Tab-separated table of C-alpha atoms and ligand atoms in Angstrom:
chain	number	residue	atom	x	y	z
A	28	MET	CA	-13.118	-26.053	5.895
A	29	ASP	CA	-10.797	-24.063	3.510
A	30	TYR	CA	-9.545	-25.107	0.488
A	31	VAL	CA	-8.289	-24.220	-3.186
A	32	VAL	CA	-9.229	-25.955	-6.455
A	33	ARG	CA	-7.743	-26.229	-9.892
A	34	ALA	CA	-9.756	-26.411	-13.030
A	35	ILE	CA	-8.893	-26.521	-16.715
A	36	ASP	CA	-10.552	-26.511	-19.985
A	37	GLU	CA	-7.795	-28.124	-22.308
A	38	LYS	CA	-9.658	-27.174	-25.515
A	39	ALA	CA	-10.295	-23.602	-24.902
A	40	GLY	CA	-6.846	-23.172	-23.155
A	41	ILE	CA	-8.202	-21.909	-19.891
A	42	LEU	CA	-6.625	-22.651	-16.445
A	43	ALA	CA	-8.326	-21.444	-13.312
A	44	PHE	CA	-7.705	-21.508	-9.492
A	45	CYS	CA	-10.095	-20.651	-6.750
A	46	GLY	CA	-10.195	-20.861	-3.017
A	47	ARG	CA	-11.772	-20.045	0.004
A	48	THR	CA	-9.622	-18.803	2.888
A	49	THR	CA	-11.883	-17.502	5.528
A	50	ASN	CA	-10.325	-19.626	8.397
A	51	LEU	CA	-6.830	-19.353	7.221
A	52	VAL	CA	-6.935	-15.537	7.379
A	53	GLU	CA	-8.730	-15.627	10.570
A	54	LYS	CA	-6.059	-17.799	12.025
A	55	ALA	CA	-3.321	-15.533	10.632
A	56	ARG	CA	-5.194	-12.589	12.162
A	57	LEU	CA	-5.244	-14.239	15.559
A	58	ILE	CA	-1.490	-15.055	15.357
A	59	HIS	CA	-0.394	-11.595	14.186
A	60	ASP	CA	-3.090	-9.743	15.910
A	61	THR	CA	-3.828	-7.703	12.772
A	62	LEU	CA	-6.289	-4.832	12.616
A	63	PRO	CA	-8.876	-4.535	10.034
A	64	THR	CA	-6.873	-2.762	7.143
A	65	ALA	CA	-3.794	-4.899	7.880
A	66	SER	CA	-5.989	-8.094	8.015
A	67	ALA	CA	-7.179	-7.367	4.570
A	68	ALA	CA	-3.840	-6.612	3.082
A	69	PHE	CA	-2.234	-9.703	4.785
A	70	GLY	CA	-5.296	-11.912	3.838
A	71	ARG	CA	-5.233	-10.935	0.272
A	72	LEU	CA	-1.404	-11.929	0.042
A	73	LEU	CA	-2.087	-15.022	1.816
A	74	THR	CA	-4.889	-16.002	-0.297
A	75	ALA	CA	-2.818	-15.352	-3.445
A	76	SER	CA	-0.017	-17.658	-2.199
A	77	ALA	CA	-2.701	-20.323	-1.538
A	78	LEU	CA	-3.797	-20.202	-4.931
A	79	MET	CA	-0.153	-20.078	-6.526
A	80	GLY	CA	0.751	-23.162	-4.279
A	81	LEU	CA	-1.544	-25.109	-6.804
A	82	MET	CA	0.494	-24.010	-9.676
A	83	LEU	CA	3.571	-25.993	-8.187
A	84	LYS	CA	4.396	-29.116	-9.591
A	85	GLY	CA	6.863	-30.806	-7.300
A	86	GLU	CA	5.996	-32.097	-3.958
A	87	LYS	CA	8.629	-30.028	-2.285
A	88	ASP	CA	8.095	-26.706	-4.304
A	89	THR	CA	7.152	-23.493	-2.547
A	90	VAL	CA	6.374	-20.016	-3.493
A	91	THR	CA	6.972	-16.876	-1.703
A	92	LEU	CA	5.198	-13.472	-2.249
A	93	ARG	CA	6.627	-10.434	-0.803
A	94	VAL	CA	5.169	-6.888	-0.954
A	95	ASP	CA	7.266	-4.122	-0.346
A	96	GLY	CA	5.412	-1.005	-1.060
A	97	GLY	CA	6.764	1.787	1.392
A	98	GLY	CA	3.522	2.087	3.269
A	99	SER	CA	2.596	2.021	6.841
A	100	ALA	CA	2.007	-1.838	6.557
A	101	GLY	CA	5.678	-2.399	6.106
A	102	ILE	CA	6.882	-5.799	4.242
A	103	ILE	CA	4.267	-8.312	3.895
A	104	VAL	CA	5.242	-11.973	3.076
A	105	ALA	CA	3.139	-15.003	2.406
A	106	HIS	CA	4.591	-18.471	1.839
A	107	ALA	CA	2.826	-21.600	0.543
A	108	ASP	CA	3.808	-25.182	-0.412
A	109	SER	CA	2.375	-27.559	-2.962
A	110	LYS	CA	0.164	-29.202	-0.310
A	111	GLY	CA	-1.772	-26.417	1.183
A	112	ASN	CA	0.384	-25.206	3.944
A	113	VAL	CA	0.367	-21.459	4.136
A	114	LYS	CA	2.006	-19.057	6.373
A	115	GLY	CA	3.147	-15.400	6.279
A	116	PHE	CA	3.952	-12.162	8.286
A	117	ILE	CA	3.146	-8.416	8.042
A	118	GLY	CA	5.763	-5.694	9.225
A	119	ASN	CA	3.141	-3.728	11.000
A	120	PRO	CA	0.205	-5.620	12.053
A	121	GLY	CA	-1.334	-2.583	13.633
A	122	ALA	CA	-1.599	-0.650	10.267
A	123	ASN	CA	-5.369	0.560	10.071
A	124	ILE	CA	-6.536	3.593	8.174
A	125	PRO	CA	-10.195	4.939	7.370
A	126	LEU	CA	-12.155	3.207	4.487
A	127	ASN	CA	-11.167	4.581	1.122
A	128	GLN	CA	-13.665	6.509	-1.118
A	129	LYS	CA	-15.413	3.306	-2.226
A	130	GLY	CA	-16.261	2.644	1.391
A	131	LYS	CA	-13.596	-0.505	1.253
A	132	LEU	CA	-10.682	-1.187	3.442
A	133	ASP	CA	-7.938	0.908	2.013
A	134	VAL	CA	-5.349	-1.922	1.333
A	135	ALA	CA	-3.498	0.409	-1.198
A	136	GLY	CA	-3.360	3.025	1.541
A	137	ILE	CA	-1.326	0.955	3.866
A	138	VAL	CA	0.604	-1.076	1.305
A	139	GLY	CA	1.842	1.736	-0.698
A	140	SER	CA	2.404	2.117	-4.324
A	141	THR	CA	6.053	2.830	-4.720
A	142	GLY	CA	7.685	-0.646	-4.236
A	143	THR	CA	7.768	-3.885	-5.617
A	144	LEU	CA	6.124	-7.326	-5.646
A	145	THR	CA	8.490	-10.302	-5.616
A	146	VAL	CA	7.634	-13.893	-6.411
A	147	VAL	CA	10.169	-16.573	-5.377
A	148	LYS	CA	9.527	-20.107	-6.506
A	149	ASP	CA	11.697	-22.851	-4.968
A	150	LEU	CA	11.364	-25.609	-7.483
A	151	GLY	CA	14.151	-27.777	-6.180
A	152	LEU	CA	16.693	-26.487	-8.615
A	153	LYS	CA	20.132	-24.993	-7.777
A	154	GLU	CA	18.586	-21.271	-7.880
A	155	PRO	CA	15.210	-20.432	-6.942
A	156	TYR	CA	13.189	-18.616	-9.710
A	157	VAL	CA	12.565	-14.831	-8.755
A	158	GLY	CA	10.329	-12.663	-10.441
A	159	GLN	CA	9.802	-8.905	-9.540
A	160	VAL	CA	7.578	-6.143	-10.834
A	161	PRO	CA	6.911	-2.592	-9.452
A	162	LEU	CA	3.611	-2.369	-7.884
A	163	VAL	CA	0.873	-0.870	-9.780
A	164	SER	CA	-1.804	-0.135	-7.376
A	165	GLY	CA	-0.807	-1.697	-3.997
A	166	GLU	CA	-4.217	-3.465	-3.979
A	167	ILE	CA	-2.287	-6.678	-4.624
A	168	ALA	CA	-4.760	-8.481	-7.151
A	169	GLU	CA	-4.048	-5.957	-9.804
A	170	ASP	CA	-0.297	-6.097	-8.859
A	171	LEU	CA	-0.242	-9.971	-9.318
A	172	THR	CA	-2.088	-9.565	-12.653
A	173	TYR	CA	0.622	-7.390	-13.683
A	174	TYR	CA	3.228	-9.746	-12.390
A	175	PHE	CA	1.590	-12.750	-14.363
A	176	ASP	CA	1.570	-10.486	-17.544
A	177	LYS	CA	5.052	-9.019	-17.437
A	178	SER	CA	7.085	-11.721	-15.804
A	179	GLU	CA	5.669	-15.014	-16.556
A	180	GLN	CA	3.832	-13.648	-19.878
A	181	ILE	CA	0.503	-15.228	-18.954
A	182	PRO	CA	-2.598	-13.108	-19.368
A	183	SER	CA	-4.453	-13.602	-15.999
A	184	SER	CA	-7.436	-12.211	-13.930
A	185	VAL	CA	-6.803	-12.149	-10.389
A	186	ALA	CA	-9.587	-11.347	-7.694
A	187	LEU	CA	-8.551	-11.463	-4.145
A	188	GLY	CA	-10.996	-10.288	-1.134
A	189	VAL	CA	-11.089	-10.273	2.627
A	190	LEU	CA	-14.227	-9.185	4.364
A	191	VAL	CA	-13.719	-8.066	7.942
A	192	ASP	CA	-16.492	-8.233	10.439
A	193	THR	CA	-17.427	-5.237	12.872
A	194	ASP	CA	-15.723	-7.240	15.694
A	195	GLY	CA	-12.388	-7.489	13.630
A	196	SER	CA	-12.795	-11.179	12.843
A	197	ILE	CA	-12.650	-12.368	9.242
A	198	LYS	CA	-16.222	-12.974	7.830
A	199	ALA	CA	-15.165	-14.059	4.451
A	200	SER	CA	-12.049	-14.440	2.417
A	201	GLY	CA	-11.129	-15.898	-1.072
A	202	GLY	CA	-9.869	-15.291	-4.479
A	203	PHE	CA	-9.443	-16.745	-7.996
A	204	ILE	CA	-7.063	-16.610	-10.699
A	205	ILE	CA	-7.978	-17.379	-14.268
A	206	GLN	CA	-5.200	-17.895	-16.904
A	207	LEU	CA	-5.090	-18.027	-20.660
A	208	LEU	CA	-2.936	-20.558	-22.022
A	209	PRO	CA	-1.233	-19.506	-25.360
A	210	ARG	CA	-3.747	-21.472	-27.451
A	211	ALA	CA	-6.782	-19.720	-26.026
A	212	GLU	CA	-9.006	-18.072	-28.599
A	213	GLU	CA	-10.097	-14.339	-28.580
A	214	LYS	CA	-13.610	-15.473	-28.130
A	215	ALA	CA	-12.679	-17.062	-24.701
A	216	VAL	CA	-11.010	-13.856	-23.805
A	217	ALA	CA	-14.198	-11.800	-24.543
A	218	SER	CA	-16.465	-14.185	-22.772
A	219	ILE	CA	-14.413	-14.357	-19.727
A	220	GLU	CA	-14.227	-10.508	-19.579
A	221	GLU	CA	-17.993	-10.268	-19.888
A	222	GLN	CA	-18.540	-12.798	-17.320
A	223	LEU	CA	-15.986	-11.015	-14.857
A	224	LYS	CA	-17.880	-7.758	-15.361
A	225	SER	CA	-21.313	-9.215	-14.152
A	226	THR	CA	-19.924	-11.163	-11.207
A	227	LYS	CA	-20.278	-10.126	-7.750
A	228	PRO	CA	-17.250	-9.492	-5.631
A	229	VAL	CA	-15.503	-12.586	-4.546
A	230	THR	CA	-16.032	-11.905	-0.852
A	231	GLN	CA	-19.847	-11.676	-1.395
A	232	LEU	CA	-19.686	-15.219	-3.385
A	233	ILE	CA	-18.014	-16.560	-0.452
A	234	GLU	CA	-20.350	-15.221	1.992
A	235	ASP	CA	-23.323	-16.450	-0.033
A	236	LYS	CA	-21.861	-20.064	0.796
A	237	LEU	CA	-20.710	-20.706	-2.819
A	238	SER	CA	-18.091	-23.185	-2.977
A	239	PRO	CA	-14.842	-22.694	-5.007
A	240	GLU	CA	-16.143	-24.971	-7.530
A	241	ASP	CA	-19.323	-23.133	-7.922
A	242	ILE	CA	-17.589	-19.837	-8.213
A	243	LEU	CA	-15.489	-21.171	-11.057
A	244	LYS	CA	-18.388	-22.919	-12.605
A	245	ASN	CA	-20.315	-19.695	-12.717
A	246	LEU	CA	-17.480	-17.715	-13.968
A	247	LEU	CA	-16.560	-20.105	-16.505
A	248	LYS	CA	-20.026	-21.419	-17.637
A	249	ASP	CA	-19.343	-21.002	-21.210
A	250	PHE	CA	-16.644	-23.570	-20.849
A	251	GLU	CA	-16.119	-27.279	-20.121
A	252	ILE	CA	-13.982	-27.283	-17.217
A	253	THR	CA	-12.479	-30.181	-15.369
A	254	PHE	CA	-11.369	-30.052	-11.706
A	255	THR	CA	-7.942	-31.588	-11.721
A	256	ALA	CA	-6.750	-30.753	-7.887
A	257	LYS	CA	-8.270	-29.994	-4.737
A	258	HIS	CA	-6.014	-28.845	-1.583
A	259	VAL	CA	-7.260	-28.174	2.018
A	260	LEU	CA	-5.596	-25.128	3.323
A	261	ASN	CA	-3.867	-24.890	6.772
A	262	TYR	CA	-1.924	-22.122	8.325
A	263	HIS	CA	1.044	-24.088	9.284
A	264	CYS	CA	4.577	-23.073	10.307
A	265	SER	CA	7.462	-25.820	10.263
A	266	CYS	CA	9.771	-23.972	12.748
A	267	SER	CA	11.489	-26.055	15.434
A	268	LYS	CA	13.911	-25.648	18.151
A	269	GLU	CA	16.558	-27.233	16.035
A	270	LYS	CA	15.918	-24.782	13.158
A	271	ILE	CA	16.381	-21.913	15.494
A	272	GLU	CA	19.427	-23.369	16.929
A	273	ARG	CA	20.915	-23.244	13.271
A	274	ILE	CA	20.123	-19.651	13.096
A	275	LEU	CA	21.925	-19.064	16.235
A	276	LEU	CA	24.833	-21.074	14.979
A	277	SER	CA	24.977	-18.917	11.747
A	278	LEU	CA	25.124	-15.566	13.900
A	279	GLY	CA	28.405	-16.883	15.492
A	280	LYS	CA	29.442	-17.144	19.098
A	281	ASN	CA	30.479	-13.715	19.660
A	282	GLU	CA	26.907	-12.104	18.485
A	283	VAL	CA	24.982	-14.550	20.441
A	284	ASP	CA	27.268	-13.975	23.564
A	285	ASP	CA	26.702	-10.112	23.086
A	286	ILE	CA	22.869	-10.838	23.124
A	287	LEU	CA	23.432	-13.068	26.098
A	288	ARG	CA	25.347	-10.244	28.148
A	289	SER	CA	22.833	-7.454	27.245
A	290	GLN	CA	19.472	-9.406	27.698
A	291	GLY	CA	20.282	-12.245	30.091
A	292	THR	CA	18.794	-14.556	27.852
A	293	VAL	CA	18.365	-15.140	24.119
A	294	GLU	CA	14.917	-15.028	22.823
A	295	LEU	CA	13.883	-15.569	19.118
A	296	ILE	CA	10.278	-15.162	17.978
A	297	CYS	CA	9.312	-16.852	14.689
A	298	ASN	CA	8.145	-14.253	12.205
A	299	TYR	CA	5.551	-16.713	10.730
A	300	CYS	CA	3.762	-18.070	13.806
A	301	ARG	CA	4.997	-15.919	16.716
A	302	LYS	CA	6.336	-18.729	18.740
A	303	SER	CA	9.138	-17.776	21.048
A	304	TYR	CA	12.293	-19.585	21.487
A	305	ARG	CA	14.351	-18.917	24.510
A	306	PHE	CA	17.883	-19.765	25.326
A	307	GLU	CA	19.691	-19.706	28.613
A	308	LYS	CA	23.471	-19.564	28.932
A	309	GLU	CA	23.783	-23.123	29.320
A	310	ASP	CA	21.565	-23.943	26.386
A	311	ILE	CA	23.761	-21.465	24.288
A	312	ASP	CA	27.075	-22.975	25.635
A	313	LYS	CA	25.759	-26.442	24.710
A	314	ILE	CA	24.694	-25.316	21.049
A	315	PHE	CA	28.250	-23.872	20.332
A	316	SER	CA	30.211	-26.779	21.970
A	317	VAL	CA	29.135	-29.335	19.215
B	424	ZN	ZN1	7.175	-20.700	13.345
């Protein structure tokens, strides 16, 4: 079972999030048919959104991460709500290139590094919160670290990892975010930095069967952390025939009739779950007769 946890040391001013996303990313791989490098890039962003879903306060709040780096992966989007529902899509699921010089899946190589990372938080206000930063590496974790620093002014350490098996399936996936609240002391910062340096890669910790709680307890062993939330994660899309009909209505009758004339039928495939919605001429007439 995949889940994310939130922990805090009130006194030291440390906030931490950690999650295992192996099944979630595997499900995403099966839905979108991603090849290894694309699986890693997509999985990292899905993991980041799952962790950031735990930062949301309102029941209906959502967070969307969008990476547009100009590389062969195309645009990658991940979306999470505050209850552990996560979904996303990647422009080119077939993006796959040889391992990088470190022998790792070359995420930056397919993401590109000339674009932006955009974070959209729908907090139920009139306008959503939108933060955007240029990509610093295309590896996603570093880009998110930069986002937290520049856009939210919260010093953070972000680790995201996806380990792909030889058959292309997801062997281990997960990540953590550690944030310093304004009252955090210099001493705490140094201790965390030291601990991060000696910690194994997050995928290895997950593969070693460490729970998200154990990972945080080890990382923050000099602190007294309390776990304040836990969310089970699900790859879940809430699309429906009614929502798709509304999209058709917003396109307008002329446009939809054009598609009908050239294709004989109107088919829309959900970006997030790849579910296909087909409409014949009778269906279209009915939708627009209301
Ligand atoms: Zn869907």
